[in-house]
Amino acid sequence: MMPRTAQQNESRRAATRGKILDAALVLFARDGYADTTVRHIARRAGVATGLLYSHFKGKEGLLRALFDESMSQVRLSFTMAESVPRE
């Protein structure tokens, strides 16, 4: 078997990060931030707790990443709206 390329490694890392973020969002919404543990998030994402910590600095880091991602989406939607011609 050939070793993975840097691009393949980055793709896998991004996919894992996305699974963790998705799991955190679901659990924070369903159970609340205070009642969600890093272990719960890792289990839902299907990753080891240590792997989660290699992507984020704990639960607060996950919350910050979710906030940053949502703000990026808001900014993108504003940018797209600005490009729509006005009547």
PDB file of C-alpha atoms in Angstrom:
ATOM      1  CA  MET A   1       0.000   0.000   0.000  1.00  0.00           C
ATOM      2  CA  MET A   2       1.308   3.457  -0.907  1.00  0.00           C
ATOM      3  CA  PRO A   3       1.540   6.181   1.731  1.00  0.00           C
ATOM      4  CA  ARG A   4      -1.050   8.924   1.549  1.00  0.00           C
ATOM      5  CA  THR A   5      -0.151  12.228  -0.068  1.00  0.00           C
ATOM      6  CA  ALA A   6      -0.172  15.490   1.866  1.00  0.00           C
ATOM      7  CA  GLN A   7      -3.387  16.397   0.045  1.00  0.00           C
ATOM      8  CA  GLN A   8      -5.032  13.121   1.083  1.00  0.00           C
ATOM      9  CA  ASN A   9      -3.942  13.667   4.691  1.00  0.00           C
ATOM     10  CA  GLU A  10      -5.345  17.199   4.659  1.00  0.00           C
ATOM     11  CA  SER A  11      -8.604  15.953   3.154  1.00  0.00           C
ATOM     12  CA  ARG A  12      -8.963  13.303   5.875  1.00  0.00           C
ATOM     13  CA  ARG A  13      -8.129  15.857   8.563  1.00  0.00           C
ATOM     14  CA  ALA A  14     -10.760  18.268   7.210  1.00  0.00           C
ATOM     15  CA  ALA A  15     -13.360  15.471   7.065  1.00  0.00           C
ATOM     16  CA  THR A  16     -12.624  14.478  10.672  1.00  0.00           C
ATOM     17  CA  ARG A  17     -12.812  18.105  11.796  1.00  0.00           C
ATOM     18  CA  GLY A  18     -16.171  18.437  10.035  1.00  0.00           C
ATOM     19  CA  LYS A  19     -17.544  15.296  11.716  1.00  0.00           C
ATOM     20  CA  ILE A  20     -16.499  16.636  15.110  1.00  0.00           C
ATOM     21  CA  LEU A  21     -18.078  20.041  14.460  1.00  0.00           C
ATOM     22  CA  ASP A  22     -21.291  18.439  13.223  1.00  0.00           C
ATOM     23  CA  ALA A  23     -21.478  16.216  16.304  1.00  0.00           C
ATOM     24  CA  ALA A  24     -20.836  19.151  18.627  1.00  0.00           C
ATOM     25  CA  LEU A  25     -23.529  21.257  16.973  1.00  0.00           C
ATOM     26  CA  VAL A  26     -26.123  18.496  17.290  1.00  0.00           C
ATOM     27  CA  LEU A  27     -25.279  17.774  20.925  1.00  0.00           C
ATOM     28  CA  PHE A  28     -25.060  21.435  21.981  1.00  0.00           C
ATOM     29  CA  ALA A  29     -28.462  22.051  20.385  1.00  0.00           C
ATOM     30  CA  ARG A  30     -30.044  18.914  21.823  1.00  0.00           C
ATOM     31  CA  ASP A  31     -28.482  18.687  25.289  1.00  0.00           C
ATOM     32  CA  GLY A  32     -27.113  22.174  25.883  1.00  0.00           C
ATOM     33  CA  TYR A  33     -23.516  23.264  26.159  1.00  0.00           C
ATOM     34  CA  ALA A  34     -23.211  22.558  29.888  1.00  0.00           C
ATOM     35  CA  ASP A  35     -24.532  18.992  29.642  1.00  0.00           C
ATOM     36  CA  THR A  36     -22.414  18.019  26.636  1.00  0.00           C
ATOM     37  CA  THR A  37     -19.000  16.530  27.318  1.00  0.00           C
ATOM     38  CA  VAL A  38     -16.019  16.165  25.024  1.00  0.00           C
ATOM     39  CA  ARG A  39     -16.400  12.415  25.396  1.00  0.00           C
ATOM     40  CA  HIS A  40     -20.025  12.617  24.161  1.00  0.00           C
ATOM     41  CA  ILE A  41     -18.936  14.656  21.152  1.00  0.00           C
ATOM     42  CA  ALA A  42     -16.107  12.272  20.282  1.00  0.00           C
ATOM     43  CA  ARG A  43     -18.395   9.259  20.588  1.00  0.00           C
ATOM     44  CA  ARG A  44     -21.050  10.815  18.338  1.00  0.00           C
ATOM     45  CA  ALA A  45     -18.390  11.811  15.784  1.00  0.00           C
ATOM     46  CA  GLY A  46     -16.915   8.304  15.864  1.00  0.00           C
ATOM     47  CA  VAL A  47     -13.442   9.461  16.868  1.00  0.00           C
ATOM     48  CA  ALA A  48     -11.174   8.989  19.853  1.00  0.00           C
ATOM     49  CA  THR A  49     -11.248  11.722  22.483  1.00  0.00           C
ATOM     50  CA  GLY A  50      -7.536  12.328  21.941  1.00  0.00           C
ATOM     51  CA  LEU A  51      -8.129  12.896  18.228  1.00  0.00           C
ATOM     52  CA  LEU A  52     -10.747  15.507  19.072  1.00  0.00           C
ATOM     53  CA  TYR A  53      -8.149  17.312  21.179  1.00  0.00           C
ATOM     54  CA  SER A  54      -5.704  17.267  18.263  1.00  0.00           C
ATOM     55  CA  HIS A  55      -8.244  19.377  16.340  1.00  0.00           C
ATOM     56  CA  PHE A  56      -9.683  21.587  19.096  1.00  0.00           C
ATOM     57  CA  LYS A  57      -8.725  22.933  22.506  1.00  0.00           C
ATOM     58  CA  GLY A  58     -11.617  21.223  24.234  1.00  0.00           C
ATOM     59  CA  LYS A  59     -15.279  22.082  24.369  1.00  0.00           C
ATOM     60  CA  GLU A  60     -14.736  25.841  24.417  1.00  0.00           C
ATOM     61  CA  GLY A  61     -12.553  25.575  21.315  1.00  0.00           C
ATOM     62  CA  LEU A  62     -15.321  23.650  19.581  1.00  0.00           C
ATOM     63  CA  LEU A  63     -17.894  26.283  20.488  1.00  0.00           C
ATOM     64  CA  ARG A  64     -15.574  29.008  19.196  1.00  0.00           C
ATOM     65  CA  ALA A  65     -15.019  27.115  15.925  1.00  0.00           C
ATOM     66  CA  LEU A  66     -18.788  26.708  15.457  1.00  0.00           C
ATOM     67  CA  PHE A  67     -19.282  30.415  16.088  1.00  0.00           C
ATOM     68  CA  ASP A  68     -16.484  31.369  13.675  1.00  0.00           C
ATOM     69  CA  GLU A  69     -17.897  29.071  10.995  1.00  0.00           C
ATOM     70  CA  SER A  70     -21.407  30.483  11.350  1.00  0.00           C
ATOM     71  CA  MET A  71     -20.091  34.052  11.193  1.00  0.00           C
ATOM     72  CA  SER A  72     -18.195  33.191   7.997  1.00  0.00           C
ATOM     73  CA  GLN A  73     -21.432  31.902   6.491  1.00  0.00           C
ATOM     74  CA  VAL A  74     -23.255  35.103   7.493  1.00  0.00           C
ATOM     75  CA  ARG A  75     -20.516  37.258   5.938  1.00  0.00           C
ATOM     76  CA  LEU A  76     -20.645  35.179   2.753  1.00  0.00           C
ATOM     77  CA  SER A  77     -24.416  35.594   2.500  1.00  0.00           C
ATOM     78  CA  PHE A  78     -24.028  39.386   2.917  1.00  0.00           C
ATOM     79  CA  THR A  79     -21.369  39.444   0.195  1.00  0.00           C
ATOM     80  CA  MET A  80     -23.605  37.458  -2.118  1.00  0.00           C
ATOM     81  CA  ALA A  81     -26.565  39.727  -1.372  1.00  0.00           C
ATOM     82  CA  GLU A  82     -24.473  42.790  -2.234  1.00  0.00           C
ATOM     83  CA  SER A  83     -23.815  41.394  -5.706  1.00  0.00           C
ATOM     84  CA  VAL A  84     -27.532  41.022  -6.515  1.00  0.00           C
ATOM     85  CA  PRO A  85     -28.680  43.927  -8.738  1.00  0.00           C
ATOM     86  CA  ARG A  86     -31.244  46.247  -7.179  1.00  0.00           C
ATOM     87  CA  GLU A  87     -34.408  47.121  -9.004  1.00  0.00           C
TER      88      GLU A  87
END
